[in-house]
Coordinates of C-alpha atoms in Angstrom, one line a residue:
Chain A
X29 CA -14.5 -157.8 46.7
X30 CA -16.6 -160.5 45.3
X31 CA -19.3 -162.4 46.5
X32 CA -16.6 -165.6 46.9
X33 CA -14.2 -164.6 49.4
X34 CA -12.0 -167.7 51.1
X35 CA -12.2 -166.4 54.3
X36 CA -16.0 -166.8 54.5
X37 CA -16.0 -170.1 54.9
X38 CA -14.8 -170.3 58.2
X39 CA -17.9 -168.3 58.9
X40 CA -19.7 -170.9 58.2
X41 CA -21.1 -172.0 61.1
X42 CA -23.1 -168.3 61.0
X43 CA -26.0 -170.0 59.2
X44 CA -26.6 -171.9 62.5
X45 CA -27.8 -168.5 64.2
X46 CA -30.9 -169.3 63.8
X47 CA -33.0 -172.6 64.0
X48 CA -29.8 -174.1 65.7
X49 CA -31.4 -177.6 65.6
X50 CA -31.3 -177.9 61.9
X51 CA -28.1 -176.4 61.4
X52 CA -26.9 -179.4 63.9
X53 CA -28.8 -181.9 62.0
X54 CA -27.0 -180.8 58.9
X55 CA -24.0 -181.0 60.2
X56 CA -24.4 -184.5 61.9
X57 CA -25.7 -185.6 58.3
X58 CA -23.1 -183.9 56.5
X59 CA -20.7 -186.0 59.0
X60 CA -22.0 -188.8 59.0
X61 CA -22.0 -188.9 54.8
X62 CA -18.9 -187.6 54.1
X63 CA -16.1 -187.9 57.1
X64 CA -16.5 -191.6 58.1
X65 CA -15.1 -194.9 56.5
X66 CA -18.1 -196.4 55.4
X67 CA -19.0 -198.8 52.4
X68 CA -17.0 -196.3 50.6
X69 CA -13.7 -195.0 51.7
X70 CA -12.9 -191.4 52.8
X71 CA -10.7 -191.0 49.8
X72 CA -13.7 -192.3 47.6
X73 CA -15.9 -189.8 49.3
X74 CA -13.6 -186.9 49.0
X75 CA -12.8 -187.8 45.2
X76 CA -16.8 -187.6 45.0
X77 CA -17.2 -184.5 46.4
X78 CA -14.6 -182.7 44.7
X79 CA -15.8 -184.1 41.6
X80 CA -19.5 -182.4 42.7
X81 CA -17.9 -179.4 44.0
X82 CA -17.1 -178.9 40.3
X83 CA -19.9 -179.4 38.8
X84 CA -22.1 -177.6 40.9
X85 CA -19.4 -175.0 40.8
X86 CA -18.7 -174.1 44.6
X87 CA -15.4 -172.4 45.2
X88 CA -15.2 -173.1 48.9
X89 CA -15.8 -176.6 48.2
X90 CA -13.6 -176.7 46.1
X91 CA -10.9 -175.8 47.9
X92 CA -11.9 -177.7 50.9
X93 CA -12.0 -181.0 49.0
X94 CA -8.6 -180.1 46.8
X95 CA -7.1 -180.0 50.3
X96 CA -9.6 -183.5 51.6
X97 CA -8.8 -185.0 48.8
X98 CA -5.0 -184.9 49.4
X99 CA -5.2 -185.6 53.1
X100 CA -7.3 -189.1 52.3
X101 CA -4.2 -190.0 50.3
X102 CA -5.8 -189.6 46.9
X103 CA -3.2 -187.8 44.1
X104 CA -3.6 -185.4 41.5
X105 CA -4.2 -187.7 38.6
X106 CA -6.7 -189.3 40.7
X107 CA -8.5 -185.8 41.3
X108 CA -8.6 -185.1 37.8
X109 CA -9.8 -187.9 36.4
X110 CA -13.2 -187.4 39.0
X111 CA -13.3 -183.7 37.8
X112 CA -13.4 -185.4 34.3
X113 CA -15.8 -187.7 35.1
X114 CA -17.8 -184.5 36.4
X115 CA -17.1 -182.2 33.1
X116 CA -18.2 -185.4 31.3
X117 CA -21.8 -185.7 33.3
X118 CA -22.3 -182.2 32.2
X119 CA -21.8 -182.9 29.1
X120 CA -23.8 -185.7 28.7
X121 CA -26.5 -183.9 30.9
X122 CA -26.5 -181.2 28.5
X123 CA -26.9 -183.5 25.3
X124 CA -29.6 -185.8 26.6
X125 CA -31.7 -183.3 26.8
X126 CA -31.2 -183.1 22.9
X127 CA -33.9 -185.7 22.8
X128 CA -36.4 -183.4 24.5
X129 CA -35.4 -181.2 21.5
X130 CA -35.8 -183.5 18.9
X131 CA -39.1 -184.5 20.9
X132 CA -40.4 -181.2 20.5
X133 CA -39.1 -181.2 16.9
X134 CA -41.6 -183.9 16.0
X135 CA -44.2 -182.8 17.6
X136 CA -44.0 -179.6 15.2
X137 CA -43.5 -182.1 12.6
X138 CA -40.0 -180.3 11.7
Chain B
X9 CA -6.9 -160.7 49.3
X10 CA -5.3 -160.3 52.8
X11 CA -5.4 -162.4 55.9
X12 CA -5.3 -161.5 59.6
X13 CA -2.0 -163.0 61.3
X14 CA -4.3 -165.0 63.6
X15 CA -2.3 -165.6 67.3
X16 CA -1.9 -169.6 67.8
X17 CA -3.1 -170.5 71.4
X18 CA -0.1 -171.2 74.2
X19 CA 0.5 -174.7 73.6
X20 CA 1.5 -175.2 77.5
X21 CA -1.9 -173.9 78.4
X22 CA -3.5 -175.9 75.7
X23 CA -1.5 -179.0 77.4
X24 CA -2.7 -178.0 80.8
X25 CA -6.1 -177.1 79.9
X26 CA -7.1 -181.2 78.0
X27 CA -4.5 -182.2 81.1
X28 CA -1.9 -183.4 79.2
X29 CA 1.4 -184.8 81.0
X30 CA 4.3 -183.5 79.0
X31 CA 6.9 -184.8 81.6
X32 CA 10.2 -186.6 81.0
X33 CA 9.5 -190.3 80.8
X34 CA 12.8 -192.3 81.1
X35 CA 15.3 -191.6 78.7
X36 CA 15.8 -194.3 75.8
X37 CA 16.7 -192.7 72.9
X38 CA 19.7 -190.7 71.7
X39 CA 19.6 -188.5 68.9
X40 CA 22.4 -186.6 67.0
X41 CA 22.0 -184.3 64.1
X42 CA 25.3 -185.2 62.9
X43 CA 25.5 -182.6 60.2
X44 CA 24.2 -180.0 57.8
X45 CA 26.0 -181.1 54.8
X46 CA 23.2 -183.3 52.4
X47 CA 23.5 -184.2 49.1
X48 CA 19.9 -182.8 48.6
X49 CA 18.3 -179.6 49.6
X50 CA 14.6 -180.0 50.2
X51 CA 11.3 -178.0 50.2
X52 CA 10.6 -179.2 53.6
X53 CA 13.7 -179.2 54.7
X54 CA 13.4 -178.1 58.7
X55 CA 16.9 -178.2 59.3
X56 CA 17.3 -175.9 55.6
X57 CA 20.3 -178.8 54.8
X58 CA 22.4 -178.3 51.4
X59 CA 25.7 -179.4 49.8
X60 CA 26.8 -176.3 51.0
X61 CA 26.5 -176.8 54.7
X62 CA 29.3 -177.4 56.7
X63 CA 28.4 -178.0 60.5
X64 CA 29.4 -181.0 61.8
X65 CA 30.2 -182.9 64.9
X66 CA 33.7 -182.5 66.3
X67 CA 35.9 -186.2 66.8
X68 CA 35.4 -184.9 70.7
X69 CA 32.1 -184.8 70.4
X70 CA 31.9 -188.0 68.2
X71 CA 34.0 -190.0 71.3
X72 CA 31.9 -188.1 74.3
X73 CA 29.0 -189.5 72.3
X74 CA 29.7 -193.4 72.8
X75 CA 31.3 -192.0 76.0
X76 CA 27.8 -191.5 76.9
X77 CA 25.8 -194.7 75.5
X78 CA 28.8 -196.9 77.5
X79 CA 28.1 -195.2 80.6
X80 CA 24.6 -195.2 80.4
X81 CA 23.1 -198.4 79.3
X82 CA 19.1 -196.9 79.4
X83 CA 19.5 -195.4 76.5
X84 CA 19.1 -198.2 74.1
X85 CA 18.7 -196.4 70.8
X86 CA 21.2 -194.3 68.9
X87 CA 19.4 -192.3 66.4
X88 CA 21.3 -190.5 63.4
X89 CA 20.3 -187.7 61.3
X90 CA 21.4 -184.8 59.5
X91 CA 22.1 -183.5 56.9
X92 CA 22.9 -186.7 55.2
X93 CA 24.3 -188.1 58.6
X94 CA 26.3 -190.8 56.4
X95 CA 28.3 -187.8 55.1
X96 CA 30.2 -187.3 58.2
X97 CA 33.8 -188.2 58.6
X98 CA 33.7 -190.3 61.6
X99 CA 30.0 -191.8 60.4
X100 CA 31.2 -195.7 60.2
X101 CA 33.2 -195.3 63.5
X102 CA 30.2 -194.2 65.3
X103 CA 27.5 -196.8 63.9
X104 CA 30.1 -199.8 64.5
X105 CA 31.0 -198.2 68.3
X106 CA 27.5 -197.9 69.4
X107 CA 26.4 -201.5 67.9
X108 CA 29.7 -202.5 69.3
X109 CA 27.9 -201.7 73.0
X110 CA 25.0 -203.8 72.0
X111 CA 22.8 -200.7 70.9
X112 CA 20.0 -200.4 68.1
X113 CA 21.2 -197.6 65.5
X114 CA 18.7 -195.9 63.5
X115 CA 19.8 -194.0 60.6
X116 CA 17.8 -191.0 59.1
X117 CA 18.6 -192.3 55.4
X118 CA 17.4 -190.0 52.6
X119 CA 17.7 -192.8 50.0
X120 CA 20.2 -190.9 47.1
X121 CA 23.1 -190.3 49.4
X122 CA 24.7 -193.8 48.3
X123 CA 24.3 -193.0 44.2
X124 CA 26.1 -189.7 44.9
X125 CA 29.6 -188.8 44.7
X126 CA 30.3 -186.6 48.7
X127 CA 29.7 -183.3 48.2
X128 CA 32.3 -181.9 49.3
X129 CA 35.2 -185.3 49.1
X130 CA 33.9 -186.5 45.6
X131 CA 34.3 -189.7 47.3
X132 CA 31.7 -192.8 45.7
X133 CA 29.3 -193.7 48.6
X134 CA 27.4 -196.9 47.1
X135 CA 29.4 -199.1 49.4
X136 CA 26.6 -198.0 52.3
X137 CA 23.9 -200.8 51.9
X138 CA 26.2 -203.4 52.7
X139 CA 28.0 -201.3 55.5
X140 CA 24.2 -201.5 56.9
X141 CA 23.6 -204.7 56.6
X142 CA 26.5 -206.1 58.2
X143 CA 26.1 -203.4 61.0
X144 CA 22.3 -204.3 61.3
X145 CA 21.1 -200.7 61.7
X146 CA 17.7 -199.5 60.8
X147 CA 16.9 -197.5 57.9
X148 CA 14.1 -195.2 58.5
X149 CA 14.0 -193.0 54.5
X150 CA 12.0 -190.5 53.2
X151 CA 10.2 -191.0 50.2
X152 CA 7.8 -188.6 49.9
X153 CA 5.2 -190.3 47.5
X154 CA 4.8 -193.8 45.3
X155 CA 4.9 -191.6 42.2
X156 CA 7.6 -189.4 40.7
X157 CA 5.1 -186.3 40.8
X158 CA 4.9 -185.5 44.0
X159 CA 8.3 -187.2 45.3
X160 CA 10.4 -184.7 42.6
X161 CA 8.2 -181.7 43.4
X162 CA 9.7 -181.8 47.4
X163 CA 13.2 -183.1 47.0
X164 CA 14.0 -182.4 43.4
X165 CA 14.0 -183.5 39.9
X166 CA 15.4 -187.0 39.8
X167 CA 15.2 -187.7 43.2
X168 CA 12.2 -190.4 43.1
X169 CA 14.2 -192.7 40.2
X170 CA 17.4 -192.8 41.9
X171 CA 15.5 -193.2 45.4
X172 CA 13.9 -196.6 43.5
X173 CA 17.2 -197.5 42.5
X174 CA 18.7 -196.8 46.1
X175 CA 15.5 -198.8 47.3
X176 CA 16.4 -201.7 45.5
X177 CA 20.0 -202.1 46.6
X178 CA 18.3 -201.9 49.7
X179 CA 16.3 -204.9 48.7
X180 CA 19.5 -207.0 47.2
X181 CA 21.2 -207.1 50.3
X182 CA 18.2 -208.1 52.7
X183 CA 17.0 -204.6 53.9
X184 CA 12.9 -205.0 54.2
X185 CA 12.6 -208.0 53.0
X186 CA 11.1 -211.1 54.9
X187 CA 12.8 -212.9 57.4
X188 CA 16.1 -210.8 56.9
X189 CA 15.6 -208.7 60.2
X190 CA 17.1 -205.9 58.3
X191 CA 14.5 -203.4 58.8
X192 CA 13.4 -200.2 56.7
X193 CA 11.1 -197.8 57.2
X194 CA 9.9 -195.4 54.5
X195 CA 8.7 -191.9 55.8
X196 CA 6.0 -190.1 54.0
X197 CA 5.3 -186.2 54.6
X198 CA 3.2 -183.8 52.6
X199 CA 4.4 -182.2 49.8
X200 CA 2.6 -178.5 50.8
X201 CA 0.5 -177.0 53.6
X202 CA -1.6 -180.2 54.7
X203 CA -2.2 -182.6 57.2
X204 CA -1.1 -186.1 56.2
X205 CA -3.7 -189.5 55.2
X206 CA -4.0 -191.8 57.8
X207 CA -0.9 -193.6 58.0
X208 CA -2.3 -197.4 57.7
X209 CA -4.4 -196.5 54.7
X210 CA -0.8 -194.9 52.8
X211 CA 1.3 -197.8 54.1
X212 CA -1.1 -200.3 52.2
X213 CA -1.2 -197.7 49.7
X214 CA 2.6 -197.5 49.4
X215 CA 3.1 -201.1 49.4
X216 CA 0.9 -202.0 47.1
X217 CA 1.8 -199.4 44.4
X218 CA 5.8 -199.8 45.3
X219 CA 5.2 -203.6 44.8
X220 CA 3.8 -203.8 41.7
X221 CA 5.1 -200.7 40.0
X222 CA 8.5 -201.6 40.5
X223 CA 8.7 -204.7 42.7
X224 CA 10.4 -203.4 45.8
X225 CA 9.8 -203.8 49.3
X226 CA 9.5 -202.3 53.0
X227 CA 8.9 -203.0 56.0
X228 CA 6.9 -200.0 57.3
X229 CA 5.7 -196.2 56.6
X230 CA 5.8 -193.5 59.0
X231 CA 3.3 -190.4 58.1
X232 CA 4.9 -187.1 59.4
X233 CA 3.4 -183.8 59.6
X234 CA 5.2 -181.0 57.9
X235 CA 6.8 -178.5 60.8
X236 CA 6.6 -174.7 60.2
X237 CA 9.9 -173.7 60.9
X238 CA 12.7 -172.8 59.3
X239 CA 12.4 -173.1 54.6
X240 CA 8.9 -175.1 54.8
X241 CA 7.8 -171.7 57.1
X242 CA 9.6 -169.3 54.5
X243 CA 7.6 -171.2 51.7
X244 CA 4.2 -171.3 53.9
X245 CA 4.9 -167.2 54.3
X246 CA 5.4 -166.7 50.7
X247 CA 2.5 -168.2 49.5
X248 CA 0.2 -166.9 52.2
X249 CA -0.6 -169.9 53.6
X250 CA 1.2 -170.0 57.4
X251 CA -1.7 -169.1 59.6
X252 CA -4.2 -170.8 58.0
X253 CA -1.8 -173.7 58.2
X254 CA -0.8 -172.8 61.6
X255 CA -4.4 -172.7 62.3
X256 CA -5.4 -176.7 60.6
X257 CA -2.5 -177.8 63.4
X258 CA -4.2 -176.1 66.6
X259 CA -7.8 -177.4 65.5
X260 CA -6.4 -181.4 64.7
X261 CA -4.8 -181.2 68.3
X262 CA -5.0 -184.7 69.6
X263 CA -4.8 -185.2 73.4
X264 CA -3.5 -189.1 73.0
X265 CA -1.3 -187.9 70.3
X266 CA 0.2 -185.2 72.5
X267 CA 0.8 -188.0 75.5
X268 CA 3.1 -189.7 73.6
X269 CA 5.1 -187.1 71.5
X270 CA 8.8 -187.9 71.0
X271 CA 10.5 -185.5 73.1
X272 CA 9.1 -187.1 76.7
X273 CA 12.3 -189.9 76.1
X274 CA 14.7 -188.4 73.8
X275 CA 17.3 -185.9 73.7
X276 CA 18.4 -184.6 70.4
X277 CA 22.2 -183.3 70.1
X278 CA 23.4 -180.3 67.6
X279 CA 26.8 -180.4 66.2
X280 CA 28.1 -178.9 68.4
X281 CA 27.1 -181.5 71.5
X282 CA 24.7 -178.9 72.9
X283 CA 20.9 -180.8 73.9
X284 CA 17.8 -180.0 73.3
X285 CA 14.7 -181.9 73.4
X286 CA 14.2 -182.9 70.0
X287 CA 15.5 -181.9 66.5
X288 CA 12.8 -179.3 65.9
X289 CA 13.5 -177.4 69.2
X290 CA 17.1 -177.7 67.6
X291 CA 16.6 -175.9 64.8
X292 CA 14.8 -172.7 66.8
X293 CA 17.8 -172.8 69.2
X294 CA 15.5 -173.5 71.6
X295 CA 18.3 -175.9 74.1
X296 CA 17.9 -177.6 77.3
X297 CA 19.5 -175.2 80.0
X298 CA 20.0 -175.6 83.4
X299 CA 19.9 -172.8 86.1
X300 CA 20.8 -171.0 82.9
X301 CA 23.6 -172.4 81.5
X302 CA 23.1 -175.1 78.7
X303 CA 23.1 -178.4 78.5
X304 CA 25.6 -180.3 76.3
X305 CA 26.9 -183.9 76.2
X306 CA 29.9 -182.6 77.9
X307 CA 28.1 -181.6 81.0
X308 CA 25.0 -183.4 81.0
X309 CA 23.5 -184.8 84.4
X310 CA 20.8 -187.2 83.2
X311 CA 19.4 -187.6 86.7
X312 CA 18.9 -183.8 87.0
X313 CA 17.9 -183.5 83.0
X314 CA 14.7 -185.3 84.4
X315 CA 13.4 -182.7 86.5
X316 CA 13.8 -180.0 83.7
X317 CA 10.5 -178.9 82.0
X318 CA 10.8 -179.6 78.0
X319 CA 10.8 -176.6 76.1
X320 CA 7.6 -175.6 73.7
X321 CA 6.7 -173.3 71.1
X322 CA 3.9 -172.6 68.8
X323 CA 5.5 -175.5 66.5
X324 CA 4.5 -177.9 68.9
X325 CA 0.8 -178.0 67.1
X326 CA 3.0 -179.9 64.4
X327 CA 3.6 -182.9 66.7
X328 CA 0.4 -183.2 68.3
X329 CA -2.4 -182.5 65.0
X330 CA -4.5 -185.7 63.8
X331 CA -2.5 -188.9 64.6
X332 CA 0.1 -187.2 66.0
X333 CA 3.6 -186.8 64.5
X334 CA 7.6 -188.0 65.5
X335 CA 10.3 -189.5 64.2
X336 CA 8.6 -192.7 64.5
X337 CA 5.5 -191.8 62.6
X338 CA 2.0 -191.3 64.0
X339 CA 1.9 -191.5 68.0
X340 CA -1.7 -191.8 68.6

């Protein structure tokens, strides 16, 4: 038992219990961004969202998108290179904040 | 980490209940499963085909089949499949007797069976692009992917580099290119337990990558849903993954996709000439029987075969998720 399991996602939908009306907003939203052809593609989309599902290190979205991201057509060198672009946000994310460091450095006069 | 066996709805009720007309339309297209025997023995492999199959349509049954395409001039299409259809003795005999009668011939072409030696003959097969092109018949081939990963990964190492090569013999003697009339179809279908891309978005997808990757041509994709039945079930089981998949087909049902499912104006044949109404159904032994006694081509009473009910299963879900599914692609 963990606090993960797969089969929680399909319960989902459980959050909606209460305050119904933003639970459907969500959703619509959620829709309307993700599921539609828009000025980006599905398979754009989905390649995003796996690549965020990563980084923000969701197990159910992860294996929701592994599974979007084939059925938009997308392949597995495709859906690596967005988890790399993820890994290397992170990483950059990290070391930018290096200059707050050496900001902080100077102000000690280190 | 277990999961419940969930129960899949009654797909009859779930017809009835988004009123759904599953009824015979008239019958155009005749299909024969011609045999087991392949060259290849894929993951998704409903019909769980092999070098080491045998079944195969008896000269009787070959005969009672242009029999009934001479007597019966409705049904315009002859559709072959297997197995490796090409691998059957009487193959050529049947393609040039039914063109012979004026009617279009599709053959279920899995791409490698011409660089092959027959599995069970050792006799060289690479004379088969031109035997299509002079017979004009329509090639509808799987290729599962525009990259070797995924293509070797469902039909076996090797298969996507001699299916290239197979495509472009295709290509020399006319077959999807412009203006030739030859037509081929490619056929995509997931490599595991999902539902396919939209099937517009892969053809440009295919062509594109095909094109310029290798410089090789087509004239269309078909996007079919994997069935579970029969070795893609066994493999589903094994990984745990059959109800949940089970469960993606029920939720995509499609009510326009279901209208127009393949089995309303087909009948598909086993090798041994009994009917059934469609390949799938087939494969579960699920035939056509009248008053209890089975259909074959032997017996067959077309005008009655129209007032019996088509058979359905769970598997049915397969046909009718997303877009839809059938031997002729997406059916929304």
């Amino acid at each position: 038992m963990s606090y993960y399991e797969p089969e929680d996602l399909k319960n989902f939908p459980k959050v909606g219990t209460f305050k119904p009306d933003l639970w459907e907003k969500f959703m619509a939203y959620y829709q309307a961004a993700t599921g539609e052809d828009g000025a980006l593609s599905k398979r754009e989309k989905a390649l995003i969202a796996l690549a965020v599902s990563h980084s923000r290190q969701c197990p159910y979205c992860i294996d929701a998108y592994t599974t979007g991201c084939l059925e938009a057509g997308a392949t597995p060198d495709q859906m690596t290179e967005a988890i790399h672009v993820a890994a290397a946000l992170d990483a950059g994310i990290t070391l930018v904040h290096g200059v707050q460091m050496h900001n902080h450095l100077e102000g000690l006069g280190a | 980490m277990s999961t419940l066996p969930l129960a899949a709805p009654d797909f009859r009720a779930t017809l009835e209940s988004r009123d759904v007309d599953l009824s015979r339309r008239t019958l155009r297209t005749l299909q024969i499963n011609l045999t087991k025997l392949c060259n290849q023995a894929c993951l998704h492999c409903h019909v769980d085909s092999s070098p080491k199959r045998t079944e195969h349509l008896s000269p009787e049954g070959v005969e009672r089949s242009l029999e009934l395409l001479k007597l019966n001039p409705g049904l315009e299409i002859l559709d072959l499949t297997g197995g490796a259809p090409e691998l059957h003795a009487q193959f050529r005999e049947l393609v040039e007797g039914a063109r012979a009668l004026g009617r279009r011939v599709i053959v279920r072409h899995n791409l490698t069976v011409t660089l092959d030696p027959h599995p069970v003959t050792q006799v060289s097969m690479e004379g088969l692009p031109e035997f299509f092109a002079a017979q004009e018949v329509e090639l509808v081939s799987s290729l599962p992917f525009y990259e070797q990963y995924f293509t070797d990964k469902q039909r076996g190492r090797g298969v996507f580099g001699k299916s290239l090569e197979s495509l472009r013999r295709l290509n020399e003697v006319g077959f999807g290119m412009p203006d030739t009339g030859l037509e081929l179809t490619l056929v995509y279908n997931p490599v595991g337990a999902y539902l396919p891309p939209d099937q517009a978005t892969l053809e440009a997808d295919y062509r594109s990558k095909l094109r310029a990757a290798h410089g090789l041509e087509f004239n269309n994709l078909f996007a079919i849903t994997n069935m579970p039945i029969n070795r893609f079930a066994d493999d589903l089981r094994r990984r745990g993954n059959y109800d949940d998949y089970l469960q993606r087909l029920v939720a995509a049902f499609n009510p326009v996709a279901a209208s127009n499912v393949m089995c309303r104006d087909m009948i598909s044949v086993d090798h041994r000439g009994q009917i059934y109404d469609c390949d799938f159904n087939q494969m579960l032994e699920l035939e056509v029987s009248d008053a209890g006694s089975a259909l074959t081509i032997f017996n067959v009473d077309f005008a009655r075969l129209a007032e019996i009910p088509i058979q359905v299963g769970s598997h049915c879900f397969g046909c009718t998720a997303g877009s839809g599914s059938s031997c002729g692609g997406t059916t929304e």
